[in-house]
Amino acid sequence: MLIAFELSGEHDTIPASEAIACLESLHVDFKIHLKLDGCLVIELKDEAYRTAHALSKRLSMTHHLMIVLGIGGATEEDILDTVSRADIRLDGTYSVRVRRIKDCSKVDTGSMERRIGGIYYQRGACADLKNPEIAFRVLLTGDKSIFGYIVASVDRGAFEARKPHYKPFFYPGVLMPRVARALVNIAKPEEYLFDPFCGTAGILVEAGIIGIKAIGGDVQRKLLLGAKMNLDYYDIDYSLMYQDACRMALCDESVDAVVTDPPYGRSAAIKAESLDDLLTGSLSEIHRVLKKGKRAVFISERKIEDIAEKAGFRVIESHLQRVHKSLTRRISVLEKNG
């Protein structure tokens, strides 16, 4: 069975990476069928409905998960042909939505929705836009159209409710919850996730909400107190430590995932003598405490690939996130050599 992820458009590469990492974390038997702009289609051998619902509870940069009924061309006649040939019996109510991915199609979506709706109306089904029994969806991306129905959706409003300024303790310059959750998912934690520069615990909160035990450290006591307030507010299972990230109080190979956003010199106290020392020392310590074959997601303003490789990591992915004209985050996904 084919499942389509309708990816969010807030980043070019992170949404697909998050979806694939979540599938791997859930030990799902899958293979990539199509990787398109704004849409990832996988072939799934496991139970599709259960898997889709489990994914919807973890993902942040996906809108909907769809059971794919057909894949065709992107012209109006191609779309109607794909819909007409779809193998599905419909006795109840339905809705139809057509979405252009990044305006890559010139198809009139409203007209297309009416024409598709007419196909099922002629087959005896009734339209219900407010509470349909089945919600059909067409994604138009490049020269392809993906037709299917929604089986699960991500509650993106929950991430909005956890924006930093809504939390008990606020400090500027932190990651937004959707980004933090996506990076947690990309790190593929199993039991514990560690953030050695935890700040106000935005990353740890997102890890804890999906059932991961959160461990954090920081050299600023004020931020640790704020982190405690935020973690308690969301009832997270956590441990916090006052510590220097270049001299961590953790045993060798004791955590199975690391996600961290170091201060990299921005209006924050750095205990190391220089930013270079901080990057070198913290990456060395992260490598020490991380289990073999596991991932660390490290955010920086500068390239850290050479430092990471000298510490013993393999760089498996890199993502760029432009925050504003003077700040672009470099997100490096690292793996400790087994």
Short mmCIF file of C-alpha atoms in Angstrom, two decimals:
data_model
loop_
_atom_site.label_atom_id
_atom_site.label_comp_id
_atom_site.label_asym_id
_atom_site.label_seq_id
_atom_site.Cartn_x
_atom_site.Cartn_y
_atom_site.Cartn_z
CA MET A 1 0.00 0.00 0.00
CA LEU A 2 1.19 3.52 -0.79
CA ILE A 3 1.12 6.28 1.85
CA ALA A 4 1.69 9.94 0.97
CA PHE A 5 3.03 12.51 3.42
CA GLU A 6 1.75 15.99 2.59
CA LEU A 7 4.81 17.87 3.81
CA SER A 8 4.77 21.40 5.17
CA GLY A 9 6.42 24.09 3.10
CA GLU A 10 8.30 25.76 5.95
CA HIS A 11 11.57 24.08 4.99
CA ASP A 12 12.91 22.44 1.83
CA THR A 13 14.66 19.37 3.29
CA ILE A 14 13.78 18.87 6.97
CA PRO A 15 10.15 17.64 6.53
CA ALA A 16 11.08 14.64 4.36
CA SER A 17 14.06 13.82 6.57
CA GLU A 18 11.80 13.88 9.63
CA ALA A 19 9.22 11.59 7.99
CA ILE A 20 11.85 9.02 6.99
CA ALA A 21 13.48 9.11 10.44
CA CYS A 22 10.10 8.55 12.13
CA LEU A 23 9.41 5.54 9.93
CA GLU A 24 12.80 4.12 10.87
CA SER A 25 12.23 4.84 14.58
CA LEU A 26 8.94 2.93 14.47
CA HIS A 27 10.76 0.02 12.74
CA VAL A 28 8.32 0.18 9.85
CA ASP A 29 8.95 -2.00 6.80
CA PHE A 30 8.88 0.55 3.98
CA LYS A 31 10.63 1.82 0.90
CA ILE A 32 10.51 5.22 -0.77
CA HIS A 33 8.26 5.17 -3.85
CA LEU A 34 8.46 8.87 -4.82
CA LYS A 35 10.22 11.85 -3.28
CA LEU A 36 8.63 14.98 -4.70
CA ASP A 37 8.64 18.65 -3.84
CA GLY A 38 6.27 18.89 -0.86
CA CYS A 39 5.25 15.24 -0.93
CA LEU A 40 6.84 11.94 0.07
CA VAL A 41 5.24 8.68 -1.09
CA ILE A 42 6.27 5.43 0.55
CA GLU A 43 5.37 1.81 -0.05
CA LEU A 44 4.29 0.32 3.23
CA LYS A 45 4.15 -3.36 4.10
CA ASP A 46 2.94 -2.85 7.67
CA GLU A 47 -0.62 -2.11 8.78
CA ALA A 48 -1.19 1.27 7.16
CA TYR A 49 -3.87 2.79 9.40
CA ARG A 50 -2.11 2.00 12.67
CA THR A 51 1.22 3.22 11.30
CA ALA A 52 -0.26 6.46 9.96
CA HIS A 53 -1.90 7.28 13.29
CA ALA A 54 1.33 6.54 15.19
CA LEU A 55 3.24 8.82 12.82
CA SER A 56 0.71 11.64 13.21
CA LYS A 57 1.41 11.73 16.97
CA ARG A 58 5.13 12.31 16.38
CA LEU A 59 5.52 14.37 13.22
CA SER A 60 5.63 18.17 13.18
CA MET A 61 6.41 19.14 9.56
CA THR A 62 3.66 17.12 7.87
CA HIS A 63 0.09 18.27 7.33
CA HIS A 64 -1.70 15.03 6.43
CA LEU A 65 -1.02 11.36 5.74
CA MET A 66 -2.96 9.89 2.82
CA ILE A 67 -3.78 6.45 1.51
CA VAL A 68 -2.81 6.80 -2.16
CA LEU A 69 -5.50 5.74 -4.64
CA GLY A 70 -3.70 6.84 -7.77
CA ILE A 71 -0.72 8.72 -9.19
CA GLY A 72 -0.99 10.40 -12.58
CA GLY A 73 -0.11 13.40 -14.65
CA ALA A 74 -0.76 17.01 -13.68
CA THR A 75 -3.18 18.16 -16.41
CA GLU A 76 -6.91 18.41 -15.66
CA GLU A 77 -7.73 15.42 -17.86
CA ASP A 78 -4.91 13.37 -16.33
CA ILE A 79 -6.26 14.10 -12.86
CA LEU A 80 -9.84 13.17 -13.78
CA ASP A 81 -8.61 9.96 -15.40
CA THR A 82 -6.65 9.03 -12.25
CA VAL A 83 -9.70 9.71 -10.06
CA SER A 84 -12.06 7.77 -12.33
CA ARG A 85 -9.80 4.70 -12.27
CA ALA A 86 -9.29 4.71 -8.49
CA ASP A 87 -10.37 1.44 -6.88
CA ILE A 88 -12.62 2.54 -4.02
CA ARG A 89 -16.27 1.97 -3.09
CA LEU A 90 -17.93 5.00 -1.53
CA ASP A 91 -21.34 4.69 0.10
CA GLY A 92 -21.13 7.55 2.61
CA THR A 93 -20.33 11.26 2.52
CA TYR A 94 -17.20 12.81 1.05
CA SER A 95 -15.26 16.04 0.53
CA VAL A 96 -12.68 16.94 -2.10
CA ARG A 97 -9.72 19.29 -1.75
CA VAL A 98 -7.08 19.99 -4.41
CA ARG A 99 -3.82 21.61 -3.35
CA ARG A 100 -1.06 23.05 -5.49
CA ILE A 101 2.39 22.53 -3.99
CA LYS A 102 4.30 25.82 -4.17
CA ASP A 103 2.08 27.00 -7.05
CA CYS A 104 3.81 24.58 -9.41
CA SER A 105 0.54 23.93 -11.27
CA LYS A 106 -1.84 26.20 -13.15
CA VAL A 107 -4.86 23.99 -12.56
CA ASP A 108 -7.92 25.84 -11.19
CA THR A 109 -8.29 24.03 -7.86
CA GLY A 110 -11.88 25.10 -7.25
CA SER A 111 -13.04 23.90 -10.66
CA MET A 112 -11.08 20.68 -10.23
CA GLU A 113 -12.73 20.00 -6.86
CA ARG A 114 -16.18 20.39 -8.39
CA ARG A 115 -15.36 18.10 -11.31
CA ILE A 116 -13.96 15.38 -9.03
CA GLY A 117 -16.93 15.76 -6.71
CA GLY A 118 -19.21 15.24 -9.68
CA ILE A 119 -17.65 11.83 -10.35
CA TYR A 120 -18.63 10.55 -6.90
CA TYR A 121 -21.98 12.34 -6.90
CA GLN A 122 -22.89 10.45 -10.07
CA ARG A 123 -21.97 7.25 -8.26
CA GLY A 124 -24.54 7.99 -5.56
CA ALA A 125 -22.36 9.54 -2.83
CA CYS A 126 -23.21 12.77 -1.00
CA ALA A 127 -20.86 15.70 -0.46
CA ASP A 128 -20.29 17.02 3.07
CA LEU A 129 -17.58 19.64 3.41
CA LYS A 130 -17.85 19.97 7.21
CA ASN A 131 -17.84 16.39 8.47
CA PRO A 132 -17.27 13.92 5.61
CA GLU A 133 -16.79 10.21 6.16
CA ILE A 134 -13.93 10.30 3.66
CA ALA A 135 -11.80 13.33 2.78
CA PHE A 136 -10.36 13.03 -0.72
CA ARG A 137 -7.26 15.06 -1.51
CA VAL A 138 -5.27 15.77 -4.66
CA LEU A 139 -1.70 17.08 -4.42
CA LEU A 140 -0.31 18.77 -7.52
CA THR A 141 3.48 18.75 -7.53
CA GLY A 142 5.61 19.26 -10.62
CA ASP A 143 4.38 16.92 -13.36
CA LYS A 144 2.57 14.56 -10.97
CA SER A 145 -0.80 14.43 -9.23
CA ILE A 146 -1.25 12.33 -6.09
CA PHE A 147 -4.85 11.28 -5.40
CA GLY A 148 -5.95 9.69 -2.16
CA TYR A 149 -7.83 10.18 1.08
CA ILE A 150 -6.68 11.45 4.45
CA VAL A 151 -6.10 8.73 7.03
CA ALA A 152 -4.43 10.88 9.73
CA SER A 153 -3.55 14.53 10.30
CA VAL A 154 -0.93 16.26 12.45
CA ASP A 155 -2.26 18.60 15.13
CA ARG A 156 -0.09 21.56 14.20
CA GLY A 157 -2.15 23.83 16.48
CA ALA A 158 -0.63 22.06 19.49
CA PHE A 159 2.81 23.31 18.43
CA GLU A 160 1.47 26.85 18.12
CA ALA A 161 0.21 26.61 21.71
CA ARG A 162 3.75 25.71 22.86
CA LYS A 163 5.48 28.69 21.27
CA PRO A 164 8.24 30.02 23.57
CA HIS A 165 6.38 33.13 24.74
CA TYR A 166 3.42 31.01 25.89
CA LYS A 167 5.56 28.91 28.24
CA PRO A 168 6.06 29.69 31.94
CA PHE A 169 9.68 30.77 31.33
CA PHE A 170 10.64 32.65 28.18
CA TYR A 171 14.06 33.52 26.79
CA PRO A 172 14.60 34.94 23.27
CA GLY A 173 16.43 33.24 20.42
CA VAL A 174 15.21 29.69 20.96
CA LEU A 175 13.92 27.13 18.47
CA MET A 176 10.24 27.05 17.57
CA PRO A 177 8.49 23.86 18.78
CA ARG A 178 7.87 22.46 15.28
CA VAL A 179 11.57 22.75 14.42
CA ALA A 180 12.60 21.31 17.78
CA ARG A 181 10.25 18.31 17.37
CA ALA A 182 11.45 17.67 13.81
CA LEU A 183 15.08 17.61 14.98
CA VAL A 184 14.19 15.30 17.87
CA ASN A 185 12.57 12.93 15.37
CA ILE A 186 15.57 13.12 13.02
CA ALA A 187 17.83 12.13 15.95
CA LYS A 188 15.78 8.90 16.35
CA PRO A 189 15.85 8.63 20.17
CA GLU A 190 14.84 5.33 21.72
CA GLU A 191 14.80 5.93 25.49
CA TYR A 192 16.95 8.97 26.38
CA LEU A 193 17.63 12.25 24.59
CA PHE A 194 20.36 14.59 25.85
CA ASP A 195 20.74 18.34 25.24
CA PRO A 196 24.01 19.66 26.72
CA PHE A 197 23.01 23.28 25.97
CA CYS A 198 19.39 22.89 27.04
CA GLY A 199 18.58 26.54 27.76
CA THR A 200 14.85 26.83 28.47
CA ALA A 201 14.30 23.14 27.52
CA GLY A 202 12.42 23.64 24.25
CA ILE A 203 14.07 20.57 22.71
CA LEU A 204 13.60 18.50 25.87
CA VAL A 205 9.89 19.38 26.08
CA GLU A 206 9.32 18.10 22.54
CA ALA A 207 11.24 14.90 23.29
CA GLY A 208 9.31 14.32 26.50
CA ILE A 209 5.91 14.79 24.89
CA ILE A 210 6.55 11.77 22.64
CA GLY A 211 7.63 9.66 25.61
CA ILE A 212 11.40 10.10 25.56
CA LYS A 213 13.25 10.62 28.85
CA ALA A 214 14.90 14.05 28.70
CA ILE A 215 18.36 14.91 30.06
CA GLY A 216 19.63 18.49 29.93
CA GLY A 217 22.63 20.50 31.01
CA ASP A 218 23.61 24.17 31.00
CA VAL A 219 26.14 26.55 32.57
CA GLN A 220 23.56 29.26 33.30
CA ARG A 221 21.68 28.59 36.51
CA LYS A 222 18.92 31.03 35.56
CA LEU A 223 18.19 29.04 32.41
CA LEU A 224 18.23 25.74 34.30
CA LEU A 225 15.63 27.11 36.70
CA GLY A 226 13.57 28.24 33.72
CA ALA A 227 14.01 24.85 32.07
CA LYS A 228 12.70 23.18 35.23
CA MET A 229 9.61 25.42 35.18
CA ASN A 230 8.86 24.54 31.56
CA LEU A 231 9.48 20.81 31.96
CA ASP A 232 7.32 20.65 35.08
CA TYR A 233 4.55 22.57 33.29
CA TYR A 234 4.37 19.89 30.56
CA ASP A 235 4.85 17.01 33.04
CA ILE A 236 8.01 15.73 31.35
CA ASP A 237 10.20 12.91 32.72
CA TYR A 238 13.55 14.73 32.99
CA SER A 239 16.91 15.23 34.70
CA LEU A 240 18.83 18.53 34.65
CA MET A 241 22.49 19.19 35.44
CA TYR A 242 24.54 22.31 36.05
CA GLN A 243 27.55 21.49 33.91
CA ASP A 244 30.08 22.63 31.33
CA ALA A 245 29.32 21.02 27.95
CA CYS A 246 33.06 20.52 27.43
CA ARG A 247 33.28 18.49 30.67
CA MET A 248 30.06 16.49 30.93
CA ALA A 249 29.02 14.58 34.02
CA LEU A 250 27.76 11.57 32.08
CA CYS A 251 29.21 8.10 31.61
CA ASP A 252 30.63 6.93 28.29
CA GLU A 253 27.99 5.75 25.78
CA SER A 254 25.10 6.47 28.13
CA VAL A 255 22.59 8.25 25.84
CA ASP A 256 21.07 7.16 22.54
CA ALA A 257 20.38 10.57 20.97
CA VAL A 258 21.61 14.16 21.26
CA VAL A 259 19.94 17.30 19.92
CA THR A 260 21.43 20.65 20.83
CA ASP A 261 21.44 24.32 19.86
CA PRO A 262 24.62 25.84 21.39
CA PRO A 263 24.81 29.58 22.08
CA TYR A 264 27.49 30.13 19.40
CA GLY A 265 28.36 33.54 20.83
CA ARG A 266 24.93 35.16 20.68
CA SER A 267 24.31 37.14 23.87
CA ALA A 268 24.95 34.07 25.99
CA ALA A 269 27.57 33.06 28.49
CA ILE A 270 30.27 30.80 27.05
CA LYS A 271 32.58 29.19 29.57
CA ALA A 272 35.10 28.04 26.97
CA GLU A 273 37.94 30.37 26.03
CA SER A 274 36.66 30.70 22.46
CA LEU A 275 33.85 29.51 20.19
CA ASP A 276 36.29 27.12 18.51
CA ASP A 277 37.12 25.62 21.90
CA LEU A 278 33.43 25.30 22.69
CA LEU A 279 32.65 23.50 19.42
CA THR A 280 35.68 21.20 19.65
CA GLY A 281 35.21 20.38 23.33
CA SER A 282 31.44 19.87 23.22
CA LEU A 283 31.50 17.70 20.08
CA SER A 284 34.24 15.56 21.62
CA GLU A 285 32.15 15.09 24.76
CA ILE A 286 28.96 14.42 22.80
CA HIS A 287 30.84 11.70 20.92
CA ARG A 288 32.00 10.21 24.22
CA VAL A 289 28.56 10.01 25.88
CA LEU A 290 26.64 8.90 22.76
CA LYS A 291 26.15 5.20 22.07
CA LYS A 292 27.76 3.71 18.96
CA GLY A 293 25.73 3.96 15.79
CA LYS A 294 23.46 6.66 17.26
CA ARG A 295 22.76 10.21 16.10
CA ALA A 296 23.54 13.72 17.29
CA VAL A 297 21.84 16.76 15.73
CA PHE A 298 24.06 19.81 16.19
CA ILE A 299 23.09 23.39 15.30
CA SER A 300 25.67 26.05 14.55
CA GLU A 301 26.19 29.27 12.64
CA ARG A 302 29.32 27.89 11.01
CA LYS A 303 30.40 24.68 9.29
CA ILE A 304 31.34 22.04 11.85
CA GLU A 305 31.89 19.05 9.55
CA ASP A 306 35.67 18.97 9.97
CA ILE A 307 35.44 19.30 13.77
CA ALA A 308 32.74 16.62 13.91
CA GLU A 309 34.74 14.19 11.79
CA LYS A 310 37.85 14.73 13.93
CA ALA A 311 35.71 13.93 16.98
CA GLY A 312 34.79 10.59 15.36
CA PHE A 313 31.42 11.38 13.75
CA ARG A 314 30.15 10.71 10.26
CA VAL A 315 28.10 13.56 8.75
CA ILE A 316 24.99 11.99 7.24
CA GLU A 317 22.80 15.07 6.57
CA SER A 318 23.05 18.85 6.54
CA HIS A 319 20.18 21.35 6.52
CA LEU A 320 20.18 25.13 6.33
CA GLN A 321 17.50 27.21 8.05
CA ARG A 322 17.43 30.95 7.45
CA VAL A 323 16.12 32.66 10.58
CA HIS A 324 16.68 36.27 9.49
CA LYS A 325 19.17 38.17 7.33
CA SER A 326 21.95 37.95 9.92
CA LEU A 327 21.34 34.37 11.11
CA THR A 328 21.29 31.11 9.18
CA ARG A 329 21.26 27.95 11.24
CA ARG A 330 23.38 25.06 9.98
CA ILE A 331 21.84 21.81 11.17
CA SER A 332 24.25 18.88 11.03
CA VAL A 333 23.04 15.31 11.53
CA LEU A 334 25.93 13.26 12.83
CA GLU A 335 26.32 9.55 13.47
CA LYS A 336 28.80 7.97 15.85
CA ASN A 337 30.78 5.32 14.02
CA GLY A 338 29.94 1.87 15.29
#
